[in-house]
């Protein structure tokens, strides 16, 4: 590279300055008119004592030249003859010359020292100069091809020659690239070197070669790589998922240890079952669940992720693997021989394999699976250090996979319990057609406590329930089971929605008092009762998201239910919301897991405020196409959540398409509390059944009406109501103002009464009573008897 600051001038035979360079004018500060044509000696202040050229400079003297501002500057000057008697004066400022001397001293020192390996390579990669350490350690002389050129790069592609060409082509240095330098003597271990290379420039400024420095970092590199890989392997085992742990293991091994890696796990382990103690060959019970390639896609000719490994007969080497031995093979034929030289084994080994290393994943003495690592582009073998490193890595990975297997087993048990406690996904009652969907959490979160239920009530009504228990795991599932059973029991008492939630809240408080962690016990519940006769839905909420309904005309409505506190808080009453639902409306009730994505977005300060219920209502309106089955509507609503790689909460969705009892299938009357009303009630009931063509039900209905109206007149005050409803069953209701509880009892032979309800129970399929603010209603249900056709049995 040219030296910055060089100056030149031309002096004729009489000592007159006839020309000089722009750099000379800038150095001394004179204008050309002030200097050109004058004697050159006027610029010389004096000659420095001892002003000979510094060591390494080619002759000349150091002169003190006078600047225009009166200051002086030391310049090394050498005179070169030109044609005639003129001379060319070349000069360098003393500071520049000193720096040039330092550079030459450094170069001389670096190339003669014997502490570390430095060298100069030409454009042809030949060794031009090198330090004695290079000659001694690499057994190479100047002019020979440097073994550095054949050194494979550890964490990348190519060799040392590729790096040197890159440096000389781009002019950008390479710092600290790790490579494997072959041992000078057979039997000696290879070494890891840190390579630093920089371009060299000639006097024209063109790249003329490269300067290289090698430092042996074998111990430091192996130690650092070992700690890093073992740490990554330990972190991969934190995911309580077998596949994710295996994928993390592959990411740890590629490209740090090899170019390709694959993990195979036994089918028993994947299912959460106990893995085998011994493996008698590969008999179709190991599945490849993770694979990685450092240089592109996984080769199509190898076993793919998700495939079962091909059958391989049992080999003696399998016993060594089961005992923890790491298999190192640096020849593809040796690996095929280990697998028994069966044709199908070729699909397990890359065609361009240069070296391989593998081991069994063993935990508690049981074989979970296998790990294989291959080097293809890296042209150097696996060593004993690599075997020890792989052993440390897979020991930790095996523990992680075994923990994930146990978690998988417990998760499946909890999920099975959860699903067994839920009702059928589809059902049909007189009030509604229903469909339910339950999605368990996905990832490391345990099964939650969400549930839904559909309960047939008296008088053709149906109760719809969706609940969400706090927490996850078996404890949440068992709590859910207790609450679901309690809701069914309380619903059978025909309690109003608000009263049912009050009783349920008392139960949760008692459960919390018995729990070791009372602060973690609680639940939200939405309870709705739909009556197909009145087309009215009554709802009450205990801290649960509001339901959304779509009417037959496409109108979508987020029902404004006045929510009470979650169950377990206590002390706050619940309120009932009455909502009319026309026939064919779709009512949806869900747990907050369905709105989880929108709610998380709402909590993100970088995003505008979200309306999760509004967004869900829009999706529901789009999904409720005419004629689309409920189940399909539900699948559309949960499709996004089903495809998500992780679900932090379980999701429950219940859909109900309402039905209605036609007006001409309902008849009701009111009677005064007069004994004569009993006969009148029988007459109108018989007339109505005759009009409906239910002749076979007349006798039983007369008995029911007579008994129930008589009891109402005897024990109640005020008017008495009678209602008949014809649907899949015949419903008979008698309403009065009394709050007395009718009881079925066995009458003795000498008792004068007590047989009425017994007779009612005998001629009906179900009966019971319910209460409201105005009194009680006793109801019965009878199966509708088909009319007999003459001539048939």
XYZ file of C-alpha atoms in Angstrom, residues 163 389 515 697 743:
5
model
C -12.019 -18.760 3.857
C -20.511 -34.971 24.645
C -59.620 -27.616 50.565
C -104.945 -40.883 27.285
C -95.302 -36.092 49.108
